[in-house]
Tab-separated table of C-alpha atoms and ligand atoms in Angstrom:
chain	number	residue	atom	x	y	z
A	8	MET	CA	-22.312	9.570	26.513
A	9	ILE	CA	-22.981	5.838	26.361
A	10	PRO	CA	-22.517	4.284	29.819
A	11	ARG	CA	-20.500	1.152	30.420
A	12	GLU	CA	-23.488	-1.219	30.420
A	13	ASP	CA	-24.828	0.013	27.051
A	14	HIS	CA	-21.863	-0.715	24.782
A	15	GLY	CA	-19.814	-3.745	23.888
A	16	ILE	CA	-16.326	-2.665	24.914
A	17	SER	CA	-14.674	-4.399	27.832
A	18	ARG	CA	-11.130	-3.995	29.045
A	19	SER	CA	-10.307	-7.540	27.979
A	20	ASP	CA	-10.681	-6.420	24.328
A	21	ILE	CA	-7.885	-3.876	24.774
A	22	SER	CA	-4.215	-4.779	24.623
A	23	GLU	CA	-2.321	-4.875	27.888
A	24	ASN	CA	0.064	-2.179	26.677
A	25	ALA	CA	-2.702	0.206	25.641
A	26	LEU	CA	-4.345	-0.306	29.046
A	27	LYS	CA	-1.048	0.474	30.792
A	28	VAL	CA	-0.801	3.746	28.892
A	29	LEU	CA	-4.417	4.689	29.621
A	30	TYR	CA	-4.069	3.990	33.345
A	31	ARG	CA	-0.737	5.755	33.721
A	32	LEU	CA	-2.185	8.913	32.136
A	33	HIS	CA	-5.349	8.661	34.208
A	34	LYS	CA	-3.471	8.190	37.475
A	35	ALA	CA	-1.324	11.219	36.687
A	36	GLY	CA	-4.504	13.279	36.530
A	37	TYR	CA	-4.950	13.526	32.762
A	38	GLN	CA	-7.912	12.570	30.627
A	39	ALA	CA	-7.196	9.388	28.705
A	40	TYR	CA	-9.268	7.828	25.956
A	41	LEU	CA	-8.964	4.954	23.569
A	42	VAL	CA	-9.973	6.328	20.180
A	43	GLY	CA	-9.967	5.627	16.453
A	44	GLY	CA	-9.679	2.190	14.875
A	45	GLY	CA	-9.339	0.425	18.241
A	46	VAL	CA	-12.754	1.523	19.511
A	47	ARG	CA	-14.375	1.174	16.090
A	48	ASP	CA	-13.110	-2.347	15.466
A	49	ILE	CA	-13.996	-3.650	18.956
A	50	LEU	CA	-17.538	-2.309	18.551
A	51	LEU	CA	-17.699	-4.139	15.198
A	52	ASP	CA	-16.393	-7.332	16.796
A	53	GLN	CA	-13.245	-7.164	14.743
A	54	GLN	CA	-9.652	-7.495	15.868
A	55	PRO	CA	-8.093	-3.990	16.079
A	56	LYS	CA	-4.835	-3.566	14.159
A	57	ASP	CA	-3.403	-1.185	16.728
A	58	PHE	CA	-4.530	1.048	19.565
A	59	ASP	CA	-4.566	4.828	19.529
A	60	VAL	CA	-4.856	6.898	22.688
A	61	ALA	CA	-5.924	10.533	23.070
A	62	THR	CA	-5.170	12.641	26.115
A	63	ASN	CA	-5.114	16.251	27.289
A	64	ALA	CA	-1.462	15.854	28.320
A	65	THR	CA	0.896	17.680	25.944
A	66	PRO	CA	3.638	15.739	24.111
A	67	GLU	CA	6.210	16.998	26.626
A	68	GLU	CA	4.039	15.932	29.555
A	69	ILE	CA	3.582	12.513	27.956
A	70	LYS	CA	7.333	12.229	27.538
A	71	ASN	CA	7.841	12.974	31.231
A	72	LEU	CA	5.440	10.216	32.155
A	73	PHE	CA	6.877	7.404	30.027
A	74	ARG	CA	10.508	6.431	29.729
A	75	ASN	CA	9.822	4.341	26.628
A	76	CYS	CA	8.452	7.356	24.751
A	77	ARG	CA	9.478	8.921	21.452
A	78	LEU	CA	8.012	12.120	20.064
A	79	ILE	CA	7.472	12.037	16.326
A	80	GLY	CA	5.897	14.033	13.507
A	81	ARG	CA	5.918	17.641	12.469
A	82	ARG	CA	2.663	18.102	10.643
A	83	PHE	CA	1.036	16.261	13.496
A	84	ARG	CA	3.083	15.816	16.686
A	85	LEU	CA	2.547	12.497	18.408
A	86	ALA	CA	4.049	10.368	21.133
A	87	HIS	CA	4.910	6.757	20.480
A	88	ILE	CA	5.088	4.601	23.591
A	89	LEU	CA	7.242	1.608	22.736
A	90	PHE	CA	6.775	-1.865	24.189
A	91	GLY	CA	9.238	-3.958	22.234
A	92	ARG	CA	7.698	-4.237	18.784
A	93	ASP	CA	4.300	-3.009	19.948
A	94	VAL	CA	3.670	0.719	19.723
A	95	VAL	CA	0.846	2.635	21.367
A	96	GLU	CA	0.269	5.958	19.665
A	97	VAL	CA	-0.683	8.812	21.988
A	98	ALA	CA	-2.007	12.083	20.565
A	99	THR	CA	-2.841	15.254	22.426
A	100	LEU	CA	-6.443	16.390	21.899
A	101	ARG	CA	-6.585	18.814	18.948
A	102	GLY	CA	-8.530	22.074	18.874
A	103	HIS	CA	-9.863	24.321	16.142
A	104	HIS	CA	-7.502	26.640	14.401
A	105	ALA	CA	-7.451	30.242	15.530
A	106	GLU	CA	-8.766	32.553	12.816
A	107	GLU	CA	-5.417	34.238	12.359
A	108	GLY	CA	-1.912	34.493	13.615
A	109	ASP	CA	0.074	31.872	15.424
A	110	ASN	CA	1.702	29.970	12.597
A	111	THR	CA	4.017	27.943	14.773
A	112	THR	CA	1.224	25.620	15.812
A	113	ALA	CA	-0.899	25.505	12.688
A	114	ALA	CA	-0.347	26.206	9.035
A	115	GLN	CA	-2.379	25.859	5.897
A	116	SER	CA	-1.357	26.036	2.253
A	117	LYS	CA	-3.060	28.318	-0.273
A	118	GLN	CA	-5.136	25.355	-1.444
A	119	GLY	CA	-6.460	24.846	2.077
A	120	MET	CA	-4.206	21.930	2.902
A	121	LEU	CA	-3.147	21.540	6.524
A	122	LEU	CA	0.620	21.721	6.797
A	123	ARG	CA	0.727	21.749	10.574
A	124	ASP	CA	-1.987	20.830	12.994
A	125	ASN	CA	-0.770	21.239	16.548
A	126	VAL	CA	-3.392	23.428	18.200
A	127	TYR	CA	-4.563	21.679	21.353
A	128	GLY	CA	-8.166	21.613	22.515
A	129	THR	CA	-11.044	19.803	24.179
A	130	ILE	CA	-12.394	16.344	23.459
A	131	GLU	CA	-15.384	17.838	21.579
A	132	GLU	CA	-13.048	19.822	19.365
A	133	ASP	CA	-10.795	16.816	18.904
A	134	ALA	CA	-13.767	14.776	17.707
A	135	GLU	CA	-14.571	17.362	15.043
A	136	ARG	CA	-10.993	17.291	13.761
A	137	ARG	CA	-11.068	13.541	13.108
A	138	ASP	CA	-11.900	12.182	9.678
A	139	PHE	CA	-14.957	9.906	9.819
A	140	THR	CA	-17.716	9.649	12.399
A	141	VAL	CA	-16.956	5.977	13.035
A	142	ASN	CA	-13.346	6.944	13.817
A	143	ALA	CA	-14.337	9.574	16.380
A	144	LEU	CA	-15.594	7.405	19.236
A	145	TYR	CA	-13.798	7.670	22.579
A	146	TYR	CA	-13.593	5.036	25.267
A	147	ASP	CA	-13.053	6.881	28.552
A	148	ILE	CA	-10.832	4.975	30.984
A	149	SER	CA	-12.114	6.997	33.970
A	150	ASP	CA	-15.671	5.619	33.828
A	151	PHE	CA	-15.563	3.055	30.955
A	152	SER	CA	-18.153	5.011	28.977
A	153	VAL	CA	-18.059	5.678	25.241
A	154	ARG	CA	-18.235	9.333	24.200
A	155	ASP	CA	-19.823	10.132	20.837
A	156	PHE	CA	-20.023	13.764	19.655
A	157	VAL	CA	-20.640	13.260	15.947
A	158	GLY	CA	-23.116	10.396	15.590
A	159	GLY	CA	-20.484	7.707	15.135
A	160	MET	CA	-22.490	5.051	16.976
A	161	ASP	CA	-25.455	5.412	14.611
A	162	ASP	CA	-23.209	5.327	11.540
A	163	LEU	CA	-21.440	2.257	12.869
A	164	GLU	CA	-24.815	0.592	13.288
A	165	ASP	CA	-25.946	1.672	9.798
A	166	ARG	CA	-22.520	0.856	8.325
A	167	ILE	CA	-21.877	4.291	6.872
A	168	ILE	CA	-18.562	6.039	6.240
A	169	ARG	CA	-19.360	9.705	6.769
A	170	LEU	CA	-16.853	12.529	6.821
A	171	ILE	CA	-17.226	14.906	9.753
A	172	GLY	CA	-17.990	18.490	8.662
A	173	ASP	CA	-18.076	19.842	5.107
A	174	PRO	CA	-16.631	17.114	2.865
A	175	GLU	CA	-14.936	19.342	0.309
A	176	THR	CA	-13.216	21.433	3.011
A	177	ARG	CA	-12.074	18.297	4.821
A	178	TYR	CA	-10.679	16.751	1.614
A	179	ARG	CA	-8.870	19.967	0.770
A	180	GLU	CA	-7.345	20.050	4.271
A	181	ASP	CA	-6.021	16.544	3.754
A	182	PRO	CA	-6.624	14.807	0.415
A	183	VAL	CA	-5.464	11.452	1.856
A	184	ARG	CA	-8.882	11.308	3.520
A	185	MET	CA	-10.250	10.314	0.094
A	186	LEU	CA	-8.049	7.224	0.117
A	187	ARG	CA	-8.997	6.489	3.698
A	188	ALA	CA	-12.711	6.663	2.853
A	189	VAL	CA	-12.234	3.913	0.280
A	190	ARG	CA	-9.951	1.862	2.501
A	191	PHE	CA	-12.452	1.838	5.382
A	192	ALA	CA	-15.450	1.244	3.108
A	193	VAL	CA	-13.828	-1.929	1.769
A	194	LYS	CA	-12.278	-3.102	5.029
A	195	LEU	CA	-15.398	-2.571	7.123
A	196	GLU	CA	-17.853	-3.481	4.343
A	197	MET	CA	-19.591	-0.145	4.699
A	198	ASP	CA	-21.035	2.345	2.220
A	199	ILE	CA	-19.582	5.779	1.681
A	200	GLU	CA	-22.332	8.268	2.467
A	201	GLN	CA	-23.472	10.273	-0.572
A	202	ASP	CA	-22.160	13.717	0.388
A	203	THR	CA	-18.883	12.129	1.450
A	204	ALA	CA	-18.549	10.279	-1.868
A	205	GLN	CA	-19.739	13.024	-4.183
A	206	PRO	CA	-16.695	15.391	-4.251
A	207	ILE	CA	-14.050	12.657	-4.548
A	208	GLU	CA	-13.841	12.367	-8.337
A	209	ASP	CA	-13.412	16.122	-8.747
A	210	LEU	CA	-10.834	16.417	-5.993
A	211	ALA	CA	-8.835	13.239	-6.695
A	212	HIS	CA	-6.119	15.292	-8.416
A	213	LEU	CA	-5.264	16.944	-5.061
A	214	LEU	CA	-3.391	13.769	-4.165
A	215	ARG	CA	-0.626	14.920	-6.496
A	216	ASP	CA	0.367	17.492	-3.840
A	217	ILE	CA	0.856	14.882	-1.124
A	218	PRO	CA	4.458	13.891	-0.332
A	219	ALA	CA	5.377	10.677	-2.139
A	220	ALA	CA	6.612	9.053	1.074
A	221	ARG	CA	3.170	9.362	2.668
A	222	LEU	CA	1.458	8.041	-0.457
A	223	TYR	CA	3.791	5.054	-0.515
A	224	GLU	CA	2.802	4.156	3.059
A	225	GLU	CA	-0.824	4.671	2.187
A	226	SER	CA	-0.601	2.579	-0.986
A	227	LEU	CA	0.660	-0.383	1.034
A	228	LYS	CA	-2.218	-0.034	3.489
A	229	LEU	CA	-4.589	0.014	0.529
A	230	LEU	CA	-3.159	-2.861	-1.490
A	231	GLN	CA	-1.756	-5.096	1.241
A	232	SER	CA	-4.792	-4.924	3.459
A	233	GLY	CA	-6.051	-8.400	2.629
A	234	GLN	CA	-8.676	-6.866	0.335
A	235	GLY	CA	-6.355	-5.300	-2.198
A	236	LEU	CA	-8.376	-6.315	-5.238
A	237	ALA	CA	-11.662	-4.862	-3.969
A	238	THR	CA	-9.817	-1.752	-2.806
A	239	TYR	CA	-8.170	-1.258	-6.213
A	240	ARG	CA	-11.550	-1.578	-7.934
A	241	MET	CA	-13.180	1.011	-5.711
A	242	LEU	CA	-10.197	3.382	-5.916
A	243	ARG	CA	-10.501	3.125	-9.659
A	244	ASP	CA	-14.230	3.854	-9.628
A	245	TYR	CA	-13.448	7.115	-7.856
A	246	GLY	CA	-10.556	8.048	-10.128
A	247	LEU	CA	-8.111	7.708	-7.233
A	248	PHE	CA	-5.977	4.780	-8.363
A	249	GLU	CA	-4.399	6.599	-11.298
A	250	GLN	CA	-3.331	9.402	-8.960
A	251	LEU	CA	-1.131	6.919	-7.119
A	252	PHE	CA	-0.077	5.026	-10.251
A	253	PRO	CA	-0.263	7.362	-13.258
A	254	LEU	CA	1.750	4.950	-15.435
A	255	ILE	CA	-0.810	2.233	-14.844
A	256	GLY	CA	-3.639	4.689	-15.459
A	257	GLU	CA	-2.364	5.022	-19.035
A	258	HIS	CA	-3.278	1.366	-19.569
A	259	PHE	CA	-6.833	1.681	-18.304
A	260	THR	CA	-9.530	0.703	-20.801
A	261	GLU	CA	-13.316	0.974	-20.796
A	262	ASP	CA	-13.828	-2.786	-20.383
A	263	LYS	CA	-10.740	-3.401	-18.211
A	264	SER	CA	-9.311	-5.752	-20.825
A	265	SER	CA	-5.709	-4.577	-21.222
A	266	GLN	CA	-2.937	-6.933	-20.162
A	267	CYS	CA	-1.910	-4.434	-17.511
A	268	GLU	CA	-5.406	-4.417	-16.005
A	269	GLN	CA	-5.581	-8.195	-16.090
A	270	MET	CA	-2.216	-8.383	-14.380
A	271	LEU	CA	-3.507	-6.088	-11.613
A	272	GLU	CA	-6.403	-8.442	-11.031
A	273	LEU	CA	-4.106	-11.484	-10.949
A	274	VAL	CA	-1.472	-10.082	-8.642
A	275	LEU	CA	-3.884	-8.403	-6.219
A	276	ASP	CA	-5.972	-11.540	-5.989
A	277	ALA	CA	-2.828	-13.584	-5.316
A	278	THR	CA	-1.747	-11.068	-2.668
A	279	ASP	CA	-5.136	-11.263	-0.930
A	280	LYS	CA	-4.947	-15.055	-0.900
A	281	ARG	CA	-1.445	-15.047	0.548
A	282	MET	CA	-2.582	-12.636	3.283
A	283	ALA	CA	-5.517	-14.898	4.075
A	284	ASN	CA	-3.082	-17.804	4.491
A	285	ASP	CA	-0.662	-15.775	6.638
A	286	GLN	CA	2.011	-16.113	3.963
A	287	ARG	CA	4.658	-13.451	3.593
A	288	ILE	CA	4.122	-10.803	0.973
A	289	ASN	CA	6.702	-8.642	-0.687
A	290	PRO	CA	5.830	-5.151	-1.908
A	291	ALA	CA	8.606	-5.423	-4.516
A	292	PHE	CA	6.872	-8.354	-6.178
A	293	LEU	CA	3.535	-6.563	-6.135
A	294	PHE	CA	4.944	-3.424	-7.762
A	295	ALA	CA	7.076	-5.417	-10.219
A	296	ALA	CA	3.956	-7.188	-11.476
A	297	MET	CA	1.750	-4.089	-11.496
A	298	LEU	CA	4.298	-2.145	-13.524
A	299	TRP	CA	5.364	-4.975	-15.836
A	300	TYR	CA	3.282	-3.953	-18.859
A	301	PRO	CA	3.986	-0.239	-18.489
A	302	LEU	CA	7.644	-1.352	-18.510
A	303	THR	CA	7.473	-3.553	-21.616
A	304	THR	CA	5.288	-1.110	-23.521
A	305	ARG	CA	7.816	1.640	-22.874
A	306	ALA	CA	10.710	-0.670	-23.781
A	307	GLU	CA	9.116	-1.448	-27.142
A	308	GLU	CA	8.588	2.243	-27.808
A	309	ILE	CA	12.192	3.035	-26.958
A	310	ALA	CA	13.505	0.177	-29.115
A	311	PHE	CA	11.282	1.230	-32.000
A	312	ASN	CA	12.203	4.904	-31.823
A	313	SER	CA	15.906	4.585	-31.114
A	314	GLY	CA	16.923	1.389	-32.888
A	315	LEU	CA	18.529	0.142	-29.664
A	316	SER	CA	18.411	-3.576	-28.949
A	317	TYR	CA	15.363	-4.691	-27.016
A	318	TYR	CA	17.594	-5.552	-24.080
A	319	ASP	CA	19.090	-2.067	-23.883
A	320	ALA	CA	15.697	-0.450	-24.359
A	321	PHE	CA	14.314	-2.661	-21.592
A	322	MET	CA	16.970	-1.481	-19.138
A	323	ILE	CA	16.364	2.170	-19.977
A	324	SER	CA	12.653	1.657	-19.629
A	325	ALA	CA	13.130	0.023	-16.209
A	326	ASN	CA	14.978	3.115	-14.979
A	327	ASP	CA	12.405	5.491	-16.445
A	328	ILE	CA	9.419	3.642	-15.046
A	329	LEU	CA	10.878	3.464	-11.542
A	330	ASP	CA	11.962	7.125	-11.618
A	331	GLU	CA	8.467	8.154	-12.612
A	332	GLN	CA	6.689	5.891	-10.141
A	333	VAL	CA	8.696	7.031	-7.114
A	334	ARG	CA	7.576	10.593	-7.813
A	335	SER	CA	4.026	9.572	-6.826
A	336	THR	CA	4.781	6.821	-4.312
A	337	ALA	CA	8.287	6.812	-2.845
A	338	ILE	CA	9.102	3.105	-3.047
A	339	PRO	CA	12.211	2.665	-0.866
A	340	ARG	CA	15.499	1.897	-2.562
A	341	ARG	CA	15.835	-1.640	-1.292
A	342	PHE	CA	12.548	-2.435	-3.014
A	343	THR	CA	13.304	-0.649	-6.284
A	344	ALA	CA	16.492	-2.719	-6.459
A	345	MET	CA	14.432	-5.887	-6.040
A	346	ILE	CA	11.898	-4.772	-8.618
A	347	ARG	CA	14.721	-4.250	-11.108
A	348	ASP	CA	16.081	-7.736	-10.351
A	349	ILE	CA	12.697	-9.346	-10.832
A	350	TRP	CA	12.287	-7.553	-14.157
A	351	GLN	CA	15.782	-8.336	-15.384
A	352	ASN	CA	15.265	-11.964	-14.455
A	353	GLN	CA	12.349	-12.114	-16.884
A	354	MET	CA	14.982	-11.768	-19.605
A	355	ARG	CA	17.335	-14.224	-17.929
A	356	LEU	CA	14.582	-16.819	-17.625
A	357	THR	CA	14.510	-17.084	-21.403
A	358	ARG	CA	18.187	-18.080	-21.513
A	359	ARG	CA	18.626	-21.563	-20.197
A	360	THR	CA	21.683	-22.923	-22.018
A	361	GLY	CA	24.957	-24.035	-20.448
A	362	LYS	CA	25.068	-23.304	-16.722
A	363	ARG	CA	22.659	-20.378	-16.921
A	364	ALA	CA	19.543	-22.149	-15.696
A	365	PHE	CA	21.411	-23.617	-12.717
A	366	LYS	CA	22.809	-20.222	-11.789
A	367	LEU	CA	19.470	-18.494	-12.036
A	368	LEU	CA	17.922	-21.038	-9.695
A	369	GLU	CA	20.412	-19.935	-7.013
A	370	GLN	CA	19.486	-16.275	-7.284
A	371	PRO	CA	17.730	-14.809	-4.238
A	372	LYS	CA	15.014	-13.298	-6.414
A	373	PHE	CA	14.416	-16.458	-8.438
A	374	ARG	CA	11.177	-17.371	-6.691
A	375	ALA	CA	9.567	-13.952	-7.143
A	376	SER	CA	10.794	-13.826	-10.741
A	377	PHE	CA	9.307	-17.222	-11.500
A	378	ASP	CA	6.015	-16.200	-9.873
A	379	LEU	CA	5.846	-13.207	-12.208
A	380	LEU	CA	6.651	-15.454	-15.182
A	381	GLU	CA	3.725	-17.692	-14.220
A	382	MET	CA	1.363	-14.736	-14.094
A	383	ARG	CA	2.636	-13.518	-17.450
A	384	ALA	CA	2.020	-17.023	-18.801
A	385	GLU	CA	-1.681	-16.540	-18.120
A	386	LEU	CA	-1.739	-13.352	-20.173
A	387	GLU	CA	0.882	-13.704	-22.895
A	388	GLY	CA	1.539	-16.140	-25.747
A	389	ASP	CA	2.307	-19.846	-25.848
A	390	ASP	CA	6.045	-19.297	-25.723
A	391	VAL	CA	5.786	-17.739	-22.257
A	392	LYS	CA	3.477	-20.556	-21.167
A	393	GLU	CA	5.999	-23.154	-22.346
A	394	LEU	CA	8.806	-21.317	-20.624
A	395	ALA	CA	6.892	-21.140	-17.333
A	396	SER	CA	6.081	-24.830	-17.373
A	397	TRP	CA	9.705	-25.667	-18.261
A	398	TRP	CA	10.854	-23.767	-15.166
A	399	HIS	CA	8.151	-25.350	-13.093
A	400	VAL	CA	9.436	-28.805	-13.968
A	401	PHE	CA	13.101	-27.796	-13.796
A	402	GLN	CA	12.889	-26.419	-10.243
A	403	ASN	CA	11.401	-29.590	-8.889
A	404	ALA	CA	13.526	-32.032	-10.889
A	405	ASP	CA	16.511	-33.947	-9.486
A	406	ARG	CA	20.032	-33.202	-10.644
A	407	VAL	CA	20.066	-35.822	-13.431
A	408	LYS	CA	16.755	-34.710	-14.859
A	409	LYS	CA	17.808	-31.079	-14.653
A	410	GLN	CA	20.923	-31.829	-16.697
A	411	LYS	CA	18.871	-33.680	-19.277
A	412	MET	CA	16.486	-30.753	-19.589
A	413	VAL	CA	19.340	-28.330	-20.145
A	414	GLN	CA	20.895	-30.697	-22.676
A	415	ILE	CA	17.721	-30.616	-24.724
A	416	VAL	CA	17.653	-26.826	-24.545
A	417	ASN	CA	21.297	-26.725	-25.653
A	418	GLN	CA	20.510	-28.932	-28.660
A	419	THR	CA	17.463	-26.997	-29.747
A	420	GLY	CA	19.294	-23.706	-29.387
A	421	GLY	CA	17.346	-22.479	-26.369
A	422	ALA	CA	15.939	-19.615	-28.359
A	423	PRO	CA	14.469	-16.966	-26.109
A	424	ALA	CA	10.717	-16.956	-25.821
A	425	LYS	CA	10.475	-13.226	-26.203
A	426	LYS	CA	8.031	-10.949	-27.966
A	427	LYS	CA	7.146	-12.672	-31.204
A	428	ARG	CA	7.926	-9.871	-33.589
A	429	ARG	CA	11.324	-9.323	-32.020
A	430	ARG	CA	12.303	-12.939	-32.288
A	431	PRO	CA	14.956	-13.528	-34.935
A	432	PRO	CA	13.945	-15.888	-37.742
A	433	ARG	CA	14.365	-19.535	-36.849
A	434	LYS	CA	17.775	-21.243	-37.249
A	435	LYS	CA	19.523	-17.962	-37.922
A	436	PRO	CA	22.109	-17.420	-35.159
A	437	ARG	CA	21.439	-14.480	-32.878
A	438	LYS	CA	23.583	-11.421	-33.217
A	439	PRO	CA	26.110	-11.402	-30.358
A	440	ALA	CA	25.721	-7.613	-30.114
A	441	GLN	CA	22.306	-8.080	-28.588
A	442	ARG	CA	23.674	-9.665	-25.461
A	443	THR	CA	25.344	-6.752	-23.801
A	444	GLU	CA	24.389	-7.580	-20.242
A	445	GLU	CA	27.010	-10.181	-19.476
B	5	ATP	P1	-6.499	1.395	11.170
B	5	ATP	O1	-5.438	1.596	12.215
B	5	ATP	O2	-7.343	0.210	11.376
B	5	ATP	O3	-5.989	1.519	9.791
B	5	ATP	P2	-7.507	3.845	12.257
B	5	ATP	O4	-8.880	4.468	12.170
B	5	ATP	O5	-7.022	3.503	13.624
B	5	ATP	O6	-7.532	2.602	11.304
B	5	ATP	P3	-5.150	5.433	12.038
B	5	ATP	O7	-4.446	5.862	10.812
B	5	ATP	O8	-4.489	4.519	12.989
B	5	ATP	O9	-6.541	4.843	11.554
B	5	ATP	O10	-5.589	6.775	12.781
B	5	ATP	C1	-6.158	6.782	14.089
B	5	ATP	C2	-7.258	7.802	14.176
B	5	ATP	O11	-6.737	9.113	13.926
B	5	ATP	C3	-8.377	7.651	13.149
B	5	ATP	O12	-9.346	6.736	13.568
B	5	ATP	C4	-8.913	9.048	13.056
B	5	ATP	O13	-9.765	9.343	14.132
B	5	ATP	C5	-7.672	9.894	13.187
B	5	ATP	N1	-7.081	10.223	11.873
B	5	ATP	C6	-6.124	9.513	11.220
B	5	ATP	N2	-5.816	10.080	10.051
B	5	ATP	C7	-6.572	11.188	9.952
B	5	ATP	C8	-6.698	12.206	8.964
B	5	ATP	N3	-5.977	12.176	7.847
B	5	ATP	N4	-7.600	13.204	9.207
B	5	ATP	C9	-8.312	13.240	10.350
B	5	ATP	N5	-8.238	12.296	11.287
B	5	ATP	C10	-7.394	11.283	11.120
B	6	MG	MG1	-5.112	2.802	14.182
């Protein structure tokens, strides 16, 4: 127990809503602790993302205490106390699993994965059920002390991410802990302790058993954290990235030189910069860029093997790639629709004759599509570079200049700047059969 005067947490570091929840529980006679990222980040002088509370009140008792309360979760039952858009998460202290029997509160798969984890217990037991030592520090609202049962304070000081208990067992219980180890190591600029790091490569494949919806959520936390590029690199070092994105894994090379790998670097770096500038980021754009070369590679294969037009092969490939990706990370429908638009617009951007360029400019996904074109311009041939700079000028030109630009395109034929070997020979008119999309 670290008394109030020996640690750096004061109530002014804690959000008003989290304090309200802590006090209400305390006054009703329950234990109430701030725990997890909130305590950890305050001790590190960082701004906590959210506040998590632990208590010995059961979910039903919590519900009786707060009108603005919603119980959620099956695998792990929790109470959410809602204050407008702010949510304080309240969990009942977890205990160890009984050796046998009662499978309504806890359940484990044959592989040792926890399917349900609702056995309640003491604060010491709760600490041992948490993932990393630095995440298992409790700020006690009754006396303002910090409670540390697993050496979290020392690890925080030494900047070490250390799994509590036997690492392999803990990863088998919940393989997502491997992703969390990497996420915290990058975010907190800490090292993953040796025994915690060692089993990851061998166990990375266990992520395939995790529901795709959870992995989607987790992939956003990893890549849209503000340090997406560093996180991707470390995930890759541990063989974790390709578990989330198997299609991208197929493009991995020894020296990280494939177009797909270069695109990852470009788009993650751009995402990090936008986060740093408080600009909005769109997961659809991120995934559209990350999966662009898997998409075009597949499209070329389909066109080659089937004799379909490149356009038709491209559309089939888009469906295939998205179907396969959502099996690992369940990208929501509204985003897969956007991804498809951004991809399809890459084809439309090559066709600028008549009114086409003007129409495309009005499309809601024009901006994201153009941004992808610009990134492609850094990695592909001169024709894509020319196309990107044409659109750059066109967007910013006045009406008269725009019309002039289109006129020139009309005169020169506006041949699509597509893959070189698929481009029809110069001056020969294109086969109308290839343009089935309109
Ligand atoms: P942040 O919110 O900054 O991402 P956090 O540490 O608060 O980090 P949460 O996902 O909010 O992470 O979880 C809150 C706490 O719950 C963690 O600090 C940890 O103690 C515990 N926890 C979360 N996920 C797991 C898990 N998979 N296994 C064991 N404990 C976990
Ligand atoms: Mg948290």
